[in-house]
Amino acid sequence: MSSGTLRILLIEDDRLDAELIEEMLDRRLGQSFDIENVLRLSEGLARLETEEFHLILADLGLPDSSGLETLQRLHKKTEIPILVLSDDNETVLPTLAVRQGADDYLAKEDLTPDTLVRAIRFALERHAHRRTEQALARAQEQFRIVRRIQERLLPNIDVSIPGYDIAGTIYPAEHASGDYCDLFSMPNGCVGFVVADVSGHGLGASHLMLEARSAVRALVHQGVALNEILTCLNELLFDDCLATDHFLTLFIGRLDPTCHQLEYASGGHMAYLIRSSDKLERLRSTGPALGLIRERPVGSRVLPDLKTGTIFVLPTDGIVETVSIDKTLFGIERLRGFIVRNRHLSARGIVDGLYQAARDFAGHLKQHDDITCIVVKIL
């Protein structure tokens, strides 16, 4: 047990028994106990309303309550450990009390300082273990809720429009992802798409990602220019990024199928073109990652006259930074090599195959980062 003071609520109407218990604990070296003795259950419940205790020692035969009713009323009021004190003529009641949630029962006639302190220690340890399990269960449920929301908001992307084949997917490393990909219609028959990667993992990154998605969709709906979307998004998210120690990279593109033109704005996010010659071209960023600098202009760039056979690849760093057992990075060249060897596949086949190639490269190592990718094939 901790060397700090343990506050114990002793609900015992027999003053001699109460004094004996207090004396046993007073003699215990290395542990300080602060014992508050009340004679009635109603007094104990009132103390629990206003004071904090680590543990309850309770006789089930009290002037204003008896039997399992005492335990039930205590459980409704608090979740701290409860040790039942029983008289020597009681046999069935203590066992029933333990089955209904008491941490232990102690026969008064057999009580010694060692058995009393040992029972207190075990009860506190079990309580700490239960609290840890409950906290873990709550966290897992939160992850599941966020994941279900993400699955509804961030579905797989599979789109075929004349001359183009588009696919995208998120493969989260945890229950809740910090990556984000999206596809939406834009004016004049254009198609918009986004991939973003929030630094870190878990619920904080997931919440920031959902904020980014909502903001991007709202700004696109208002007809805001691509570079201005990133500027506005940075302003909207900067304080949250600063408070949570996150940042995000984001690429947003607008594909015009009629003139085979791609306009994009990139806040520190990687993207690649693989031409029919199999040469890989890295699309340079047009601004810094979001959430790092409060005021920083972002530009945009236009890629005109996209040729048949060109493949546009928009991954997050979870692919290229996948590590093998011998600590080798998957890297950009392996990404290029996979796509060149498999350019005959559909966009969906390339996305799924690239993910599997990264996982095969990692061997038995766990996926350490979210993996997201959009592929656009010009047919």
Short mmCIF file of C-alpha atoms in Angstrom, two decimals:
data_model
loop_
_atom_site.label_atom_id
_atom_site.label_comp_id
_atom_site.label_asym_id
_atom_site.label_seq_id
_atom_site.Cartn_x
_atom_site.Cartn_y
_atom_site.Cartn_z
CA MET A 1 0.00 0.00 0.00
CA SER A 2 0.97 3.61 -0.38
CA SER A 3 2.85 5.32 2.43
CA GLY A 4 0.27 8.15 2.26
CA THR A 5 -2.70 8.39 4.60
CA LEU A 6 -5.62 6.09 3.79
CA ARG A 7 -9.02 7.43 4.75
CA ILE A 8 -11.36 4.69 5.96
CA LEU A 9 -15.05 5.07 6.70
CA LEU A 10 -15.90 2.67 9.52
CA ILE A 11 -19.65 2.08 9.82
CA GLU A 12 -19.92 0.22 13.11
CA ASP A 13 -22.43 0.81 15.92
CA ASP A 14 -20.56 -1.30 18.48
CA ARG A 15 -18.13 1.17 20.03
CA LEU A 16 -15.92 -1.55 21.50
CA ASP A 17 -15.52 -3.22 18.09
CA ALA A 18 -14.83 0.17 16.49
CA GLU A 19 -12.17 1.02 19.08
CA LEU A 20 -10.55 -2.40 18.60
CA ILE A 21 -10.31 -1.89 14.83
CA GLU A 22 -8.88 1.60 15.26
CA GLU A 23 -6.33 0.27 17.74
CA MET A 24 -5.28 -2.52 15.34
CA LEU A 25 -4.65 -0.02 12.56
CA ASP A 26 -2.91 2.47 14.86
CA ARG A 27 -0.33 -0.19 15.68
CA ARG A 28 0.52 -0.79 12.04
CA LEU A 29 3.94 0.58 11.12
CA GLY A 30 4.65 2.07 7.69
CA GLN A 31 1.06 3.02 6.96
CA SER A 32 -1.04 5.92 8.20
CA PHE A 33 -4.79 5.47 8.58
CA ASP A 34 -7.40 8.18 9.07
CA ILE A 35 -10.49 6.39 10.40
CA GLU A 36 -13.88 8.06 10.61
CA ASN A 37 -16.35 6.03 12.67
CA VAL A 38 -20.11 6.50 12.32
CA LEU A 39 -22.80 4.48 14.08
CA ARG A 40 -25.55 4.47 11.46
CA LEU A 41 -25.73 3.85 7.73
CA SER A 42 -27.48 7.18 7.19
CA GLU A 43 -24.52 8.94 8.79
CA GLY A 44 -22.11 7.03 6.55
CA LEU A 45 -24.08 7.90 3.41
CA ALA A 46 -24.07 11.55 4.44
CA ARG A 47 -20.29 11.51 4.92
CA LEU A 48 -19.84 9.93 1.49
CA GLU A 49 -21.76 12.87 0.01
CA THR A 50 -19.22 15.43 1.20
CA GLU A 51 -15.94 13.60 1.88
CA GLU A 52 -13.55 11.34 0.03
CA PHE A 53 -12.61 7.93 1.40
CA HIS A 54 -10.43 5.14 0.06
CA LEU A 55 -12.34 2.23 1.62
CA ILE A 56 -15.38 1.32 3.75
CA LEU A 57 -15.48 -1.12 6.66
CA ALA A 58 -19.15 -1.86 7.34
CA ASP A 59 -21.07 -4.00 9.78
CA LEU A 60 -24.20 -5.24 8.03
CA GLY A 61 -26.23 -5.18 11.24
CA LEU A 62 -26.84 -1.50 11.97
CA PRO A 63 -29.63 0.31 13.85
CA ASP A 64 -31.08 1.79 10.65
CA SER A 65 -30.19 -0.93 8.15
CA SER A 66 -29.46 -4.63 8.17
CA GLY A 67 -28.30 -7.40 5.90
CA LEU A 68 -27.72 -6.99 2.19
CA GLU A 69 -29.77 -3.78 2.14
CA THR A 70 -26.80 -2.04 3.79
CA LEU A 71 -24.44 -3.19 1.06
CA GLN A 72 -26.87 -2.32 -1.72
CA ARG A 73 -27.37 1.22 -0.43
CA LEU A 74 -23.62 1.73 -0.13
CA HIS A 75 -23.04 0.49 -3.68
CA LYS A 76 -25.58 2.99 -4.99
CA LYS A 77 -23.62 5.79 -3.34
CA THR A 78 -20.00 4.86 -4.07
CA GLU A 79 -17.67 2.61 -6.07
CA ILE A 80 -14.87 2.43 -3.49
CA PRO A 81 -14.01 -0.97 -1.93
CA ILE A 82 -16.30 -2.28 0.82
CA LEU A 83 -15.18 -4.80 3.44
CA VAL A 84 -17.97 -6.48 5.40
CA LEU A 85 -17.59 -7.04 9.14
CA SER A 86 -19.46 -10.11 10.40
CA ASP A 87 -20.25 -11.55 13.81
CA ASP A 88 -19.16 -15.08 14.58
CA ASN A 89 -22.74 -16.41 14.46
CA GLU A 90 -23.24 -15.28 10.85
CA THR A 91 -22.52 -17.85 8.14
CA VAL A 92 -24.60 -17.29 5.00
CA LEU A 93 -24.85 -13.49 4.93
CA PRO A 94 -21.13 -12.71 4.50
CA THR A 95 -20.88 -15.08 1.53
CA LEU A 96 -23.94 -13.53 -0.11
CA ALA A 97 -22.46 -10.09 0.47
CA VAL A 98 -19.26 -11.01 -1.38
CA ARG A 99 -21.29 -12.43 -4.25
CA GLN A 100 -23.14 -9.12 -4.47
CA GLY A 101 -20.02 -6.98 -4.66
CA ALA A 102 -18.37 -6.74 -1.25
CA ASP A 103 -14.60 -7.02 -1.63
CA ASP A 104 -14.22 -9.34 1.36
CA TYR A 105 -15.77 -10.24 4.70
CA LEU A 106 -13.98 -10.35 8.01
CA ALA A 107 -15.12 -12.33 11.03
CA LYS A 108 -14.70 -10.06 14.04
CA GLU A 109 -13.59 -12.82 16.41
CA ASP A 110 -10.73 -13.84 14.05
CA LEU A 111 -9.57 -10.31 13.30
CA THR A 112 -5.88 -9.45 13.82
CA PRO A 113 -3.86 -6.42 12.72
CA ASP A 114 -2.20 -8.51 9.98
CA THR A 115 -5.41 -10.01 8.58
CA LEU A 116 -7.13 -6.62 8.67
CA VAL A 117 -4.34 -4.76 6.87
CA ARG A 118 -3.91 -7.60 4.37
CA ALA A 119 -7.63 -7.51 3.54
CA ILE A 120 -7.47 -3.73 3.11
CA ARG A 121 -4.42 -3.99 0.85
CA PHE A 122 -5.96 -6.68 -1.37
CA ALA A 123 -9.25 -4.77 -1.61
CA LEU A 124 -7.46 -1.60 -2.72
CA GLU A 125 -5.36 -3.52 -5.25
CA ARG A 126 -8.44 -5.21 -6.72
CA HIS A 127 -10.19 -1.85 -6.86
CA ALA A 128 -7.25 -0.26 -8.69
CA HIS A 129 -7.25 -3.16 -11.14
CA ARG A 130 -10.99 -2.78 -11.76
CA ARG A 131 -10.59 0.96 -12.32
CA THR A 132 -7.84 0.32 -14.85
CA GLU A 133 -9.96 -2.24 -16.69
CA GLN A 134 -12.95 0.11 -16.70
CA ALA A 135 -10.85 3.01 -18.02
CA LEU A 136 -9.46 0.76 -20.74
CA ALA A 137 -12.95 -0.42 -21.67
CA ARG A 138 -14.19 3.19 -21.86
CA ALA A 139 -11.25 4.19 -24.03
CA GLN A 140 -11.82 1.22 -26.33
CA GLU A 141 -15.49 2.11 -26.63
CA GLN A 142 -14.57 5.71 -27.48
CA PHE A 143 -12.23 4.42 -30.17
CA ARG A 144 -14.99 2.19 -31.54
CA ILE A 145 -17.46 5.09 -31.63
CA VAL A 146 -15.00 7.36 -33.44
CA ARG A 147 -14.11 4.54 -35.81
CA ARG A 148 -17.78 3.95 -36.66
CA ILE A 149 -18.19 7.67 -37.34
CA GLN A 150 -15.12 7.64 -39.56
CA GLU A 151 -16.33 4.60 -41.47
CA ARG A 152 -19.57 6.44 -42.28
CA LEU A 153 -17.87 9.73 -43.14
CA LEU A 154 -14.78 8.33 -44.89
CA PRO A 155 -15.93 5.45 -47.08
CA ASN A 156 -13.80 3.73 -49.69
CA ILE A 157 -13.50 5.77 -52.88
CA ASP A 158 -14.26 4.00 -56.16
CA VAL A 159 -15.20 6.28 -59.06
CA SER A 160 -15.14 5.80 -62.80
CA ILE A 161 -15.68 8.83 -65.02
CA PRO A 162 -14.98 8.98 -68.75
CA GLY A 163 -11.22 8.74 -69.18
CA TYR A 164 -10.42 8.28 -65.48
CA ASP A 165 -10.37 5.55 -62.83
CA ILE A 166 -10.16 6.76 -59.20
CA ALA A 167 -9.86 4.77 -55.95
CA GLY A 168 -8.87 5.53 -52.38
CA THR A 169 -8.88 3.89 -48.94
CA ILE A 170 -7.77 4.44 -45.35
CA TYR A 171 -6.12 1.55 -43.50
CA PRO A 172 -5.92 2.71 -39.86
CA ALA A 173 -3.15 1.57 -37.55
CA GLU A 174 -5.50 1.97 -34.57
CA HIS A 175 -9.25 1.91 -34.00
CA ALA A 176 -9.42 5.61 -34.82
CA SER A 177 -7.46 7.10 -37.69
CA GLY A 178 -5.65 10.43 -38.02
CA ASP A 179 -5.64 10.12 -41.82
CA TYR A 180 -8.35 11.51 -44.06
CA CYS A 181 -9.29 11.06 -47.69
CA ASP A 182 -12.35 12.37 -49.48
CA LEU A 183 -13.84 12.78 -52.95
CA PHE A 184 -16.53 15.28 -53.97
CA SER A 185 -18.12 16.96 -56.96
CA MET A 186 -17.10 20.50 -57.88
CA PRO A 187 -18.58 23.05 -60.31
CA ASN A 188 -18.26 22.65 -64.09
CA GLY A 189 -18.06 18.85 -63.93
CA CYS A 190 -14.80 18.85 -61.97
CA VAL A 191 -13.92 16.26 -59.34
CA GLY A 192 -12.25 17.25 -56.07
CA PHE A 193 -10.24 15.01 -53.79
CA VAL A 194 -8.31 15.40 -50.54
CA VAL A 195 -5.78 13.41 -48.57
CA ALA A 196 -4.59 14.61 -45.16
CA ASP A 197 -2.40 13.19 -42.41
CA VAL A 198 -2.61 14.41 -38.82
CA SER A 199 0.56 13.91 -36.79
CA GLY A 200 0.29 11.38 -33.99
CA HIS A 201 -2.38 8.76 -33.40
CA GLY A 202 -5.46 8.10 -31.32
CA LEU A 203 -8.52 10.13 -30.40
CA GLY A 204 -6.84 13.55 -30.49
CA ALA A 205 -5.62 13.06 -34.06
CA SER A 206 -9.00 11.61 -35.06
CA HIS A 207 -10.95 14.57 -33.69
CA LEU A 208 -8.66 17.00 -35.52
CA MET A 209 -9.10 15.01 -38.71
CA LEU A 210 -12.90 15.20 -38.42
CA GLU A 211 -12.65 18.97 -37.87
CA ALA A 212 -10.53 19.27 -41.01
CA ARG A 213 -12.95 17.21 -43.09
CA SER A 214 -15.96 19.30 -42.06
CA ALA A 215 -14.13 22.56 -42.71
CA VAL A 216 -12.85 21.47 -46.14
CA ARG A 217 -16.30 20.37 -47.27
CA ALA A 218 -17.85 23.65 -46.10
CA LEU A 219 -15.20 25.73 -47.88
CA VAL A 220 -15.52 23.70 -51.09
CA HIS A 221 -19.29 24.18 -50.97
CA GLN A 222 -18.75 27.94 -50.74
CA GLY A 223 -16.58 27.88 -53.87
CA VAL A 224 -13.38 28.97 -52.11
CA ALA A 225 -10.19 28.64 -54.19
CA LEU A 226 -7.96 25.67 -53.37
CA ASN A 227 -5.08 27.70 -51.94
CA GLU A 228 -7.51 29.78 -49.88
CA ILE A 229 -9.04 26.58 -48.49
CA LEU A 230 -5.66 25.68 -47.01
CA THR A 231 -5.14 29.22 -45.71
CA CYS A 232 -8.57 29.25 -44.04
CA LEU A 233 -8.10 25.75 -42.68
CA ASN A 234 -4.80 26.73 -41.10
CA GLU A 235 -6.45 29.70 -39.39
CA LEU A 236 -9.36 27.56 -38.17
CA LEU A 237 -7.23 24.73 -36.77
CA PHE A 238 -4.11 26.55 -35.61
CA ASP A 239 -5.14 27.01 -31.96
CA ASP A 240 -6.36 23.40 -31.69
CA CYS A 241 -3.10 22.16 -33.22
CA LEU A 242 -1.09 24.29 -30.81
CA ALA A 243 -3.09 23.10 -27.78
CA THR A 244 -2.84 19.41 -28.68
CA ASP A 245 0.69 19.45 -30.15
CA HIS A 246 -0.54 18.21 -33.53
CA PHE A 247 -0.13 19.44 -37.09
CA LEU A 248 -1.42 18.11 -40.38
CA THR A 249 -0.31 17.85 -43.97
CA LEU A 250 -3.02 18.15 -46.60
CA PHE A 251 -3.30 17.90 -50.38
CA ILE A 252 -6.42 19.07 -52.21
CA GLY A 253 -6.84 18.67 -55.95
CA ARG A 254 -9.40 19.56 -58.59
CA LEU A 255 -9.48 17.38 -61.68
CA ASP A 256 -11.08 18.77 -64.84
CA PRO A 257 -11.87 15.75 -67.04
CA THR A 258 -12.83 17.86 -70.04
CA CYS A 259 -9.41 19.46 -70.50
CA HIS A 260 -7.36 16.82 -68.64
CA GLN A 261 -6.05 19.34 -66.15
CA LEU A 262 -5.21 19.01 -62.45
CA GLU A 263 -5.04 22.01 -60.13
CA TYR A 264 -3.80 21.42 -56.61
CA ALA A 265 -2.71 23.07 -53.37
CA SER A 266 -0.53 21.20 -50.91
CA GLY A 267 0.29 21.99 -47.31
CA GLY A 268 3.43 19.91 -46.89
CA HIS A 269 1.89 16.74 -48.33
CA MET A 270 3.59 14.35 -50.76
CA ALA A 271 2.07 13.47 -54.15
CA TYR A 272 3.49 11.85 -57.28
CA LEU A 273 2.88 11.49 -61.00
CA ILE A 274 4.14 8.42 -62.82
CA ARG A 275 4.20 9.07 -66.53
CA SER A 276 3.88 6.49 -69.28
CA SER A 277 7.70 6.53 -69.39
CA ASP A 278 7.64 5.10 -65.83
CA LYS A 279 9.45 8.17 -64.53
CA LEU A 280 8.25 9.40 -61.15
CA GLU A 281 7.66 13.12 -60.69
CA ARG A 282 7.21 14.50 -57.20
CA LEU A 283 4.65 17.29 -57.01
CA ARG A 284 6.15 20.04 -54.92
CA SER A 285 4.27 21.44 -51.95
CA THR A 286 2.72 24.89 -52.38
CA GLY A 287 2.83 25.77 -48.67
CA PRO A 288 3.84 24.53 -45.21
CA ALA A 289 2.05 21.92 -43.13
CA LEU A 290 -1.03 23.26 -41.35
CA GLY A 291 -0.94 24.17 -37.68
CA LEU A 292 2.75 25.14 -37.54
CA ILE A 293 2.70 28.80 -38.61
CA ARG A 294 -0.32 30.99 -37.91
CA GLU A 295 -0.09 33.24 -40.97
CA ARG A 296 1.55 31.87 -44.07
CA PRO A 297 0.20 32.23 -47.64
CA VAL A 298 -0.39 29.07 -49.65
CA GLY A 299 -0.16 28.90 -53.42
CA SER A 300 -1.62 26.54 -55.99
CA ARG A 301 -0.31 24.88 -59.13
CA VAL A 302 -1.85 23.66 -62.38
CA LEU A 303 -0.76 20.54 -64.28
CA PRO A 304 -2.16 20.89 -67.81
CA ASP A 305 -2.72 18.29 -70.50
CA LEU A 306 -2.46 15.05 -68.49
CA LYS A 307 -1.63 12.24 -70.91
CA THR A 308 -3.13 8.77 -71.20
CA GLY A 309 -1.15 6.29 -69.13
CA THR A 310 -0.28 8.79 -66.41
CA ILE A 311 -0.95 7.60 -62.86
CA PHE A 312 -1.41 10.10 -60.05
CA VAL A 313 -0.58 8.72 -56.57
CA LEU A 314 -1.53 10.53 -53.38
CA PRO A 315 -0.36 8.54 -50.32
CA THR A 316 0.24 9.37 -46.70
CA ASP A 317 3.67 8.70 -45.23
CA GLY A 318 2.47 5.46 -43.65
CA ILE A 319 3.37 3.67 -46.90
CA VAL A 320 6.84 5.04 -47.65
CA GLU A 321 7.81 5.00 -43.96
CA THR A 322 6.84 1.37 -43.41
CA VAL A 323 9.84 -0.33 -41.80
CA SER A 324 11.03 -3.89 -42.39
CA ILE A 325 12.44 -6.24 -39.76
CA ASP A 326 15.97 -5.09 -40.66
CA LYS A 327 14.89 -1.42 -40.21
CA THR A 328 14.85 -0.61 -43.93
CA LEU A 329 12.26 1.91 -45.17
CA PHE A 330 9.79 0.91 -47.88
CA GLY A 331 10.62 4.22 -49.53
CA ILE A 332 9.53 6.08 -52.64
CA GLU A 333 11.44 3.88 -55.09
CA ARG A 334 9.59 0.74 -53.96
CA LEU A 335 6.33 2.66 -54.30
CA ARG A 336 7.27 3.62 -57.86
CA GLY A 337 8.42 0.10 -58.68
CA PHE A 338 5.20 -1.47 -57.47
CA ILE A 339 3.04 0.89 -59.54
CA VAL A 340 5.19 0.48 -62.67
CA ARG A 341 4.96 -3.32 -62.41
CA ASN A 342 1.22 -3.17 -61.79
CA ARG A 343 0.08 -0.25 -63.93
CA HIS A 344 -2.23 -2.68 -65.77
CA LEU A 345 -4.34 -3.03 -62.60
CA SER A 346 -7.37 -0.87 -61.85
CA ALA A 347 -6.98 2.07 -59.48
CA ARG A 348 -8.57 -0.10 -56.78
CA GLY A 349 -6.14 -2.91 -57.52
CA ILE A 350 -3.18 -0.54 -57.18
CA VAL A 351 -4.42 0.96 -53.89
CA ASP A 352 -5.09 -2.41 -52.26
CA GLY A 353 -1.97 -3.98 -53.72
CA LEU A 354 0.25 -1.12 -52.54
CA TYR A 355 -1.05 -1.52 -49.01
CA GLN A 356 -0.45 -5.27 -49.10
CA ALA A 357 3.05 -4.73 -50.49
CA ALA A 358 3.86 -2.43 -47.57
CA ARG A 359 2.49 -4.94 -45.06
CA ASP A 360 4.43 -7.80 -46.68
CA PHE A 361 7.56 -5.63 -46.51
CA ALA A 362 7.01 -5.12 -42.76
CA GLY A 363 6.76 -8.87 -42.16
CA HIS A 364 5.46 -9.69 -38.69
CA LEU A 365 5.91 -6.11 -37.43
CA LYS A 366 2.74 -4.28 -36.46
CA GLN A 367 1.45 -1.46 -38.63
CA HIS A 368 2.89 1.60 -36.89
CA ASP A 369 1.06 4.33 -38.81
CA ASP A 370 -2.20 4.90 -40.65
CA ILE A 371 -1.92 4.15 -44.36
CA THR A 372 -4.04 6.11 -46.83
CA CYS A 373 -3.80 6.38 -50.59
CA ILE A 374 -5.73 7.79 -53.55
CA VAL A 375 -4.82 6.66 -57.06
CA VAL A 376 -6.04 8.37 -60.23
CA LYS A 377 -5.43 6.62 -63.55
CA ILE A 378 -5.74 8.56 -66.81
CA LEU A 379 -7.12 6.01 -69.27
#
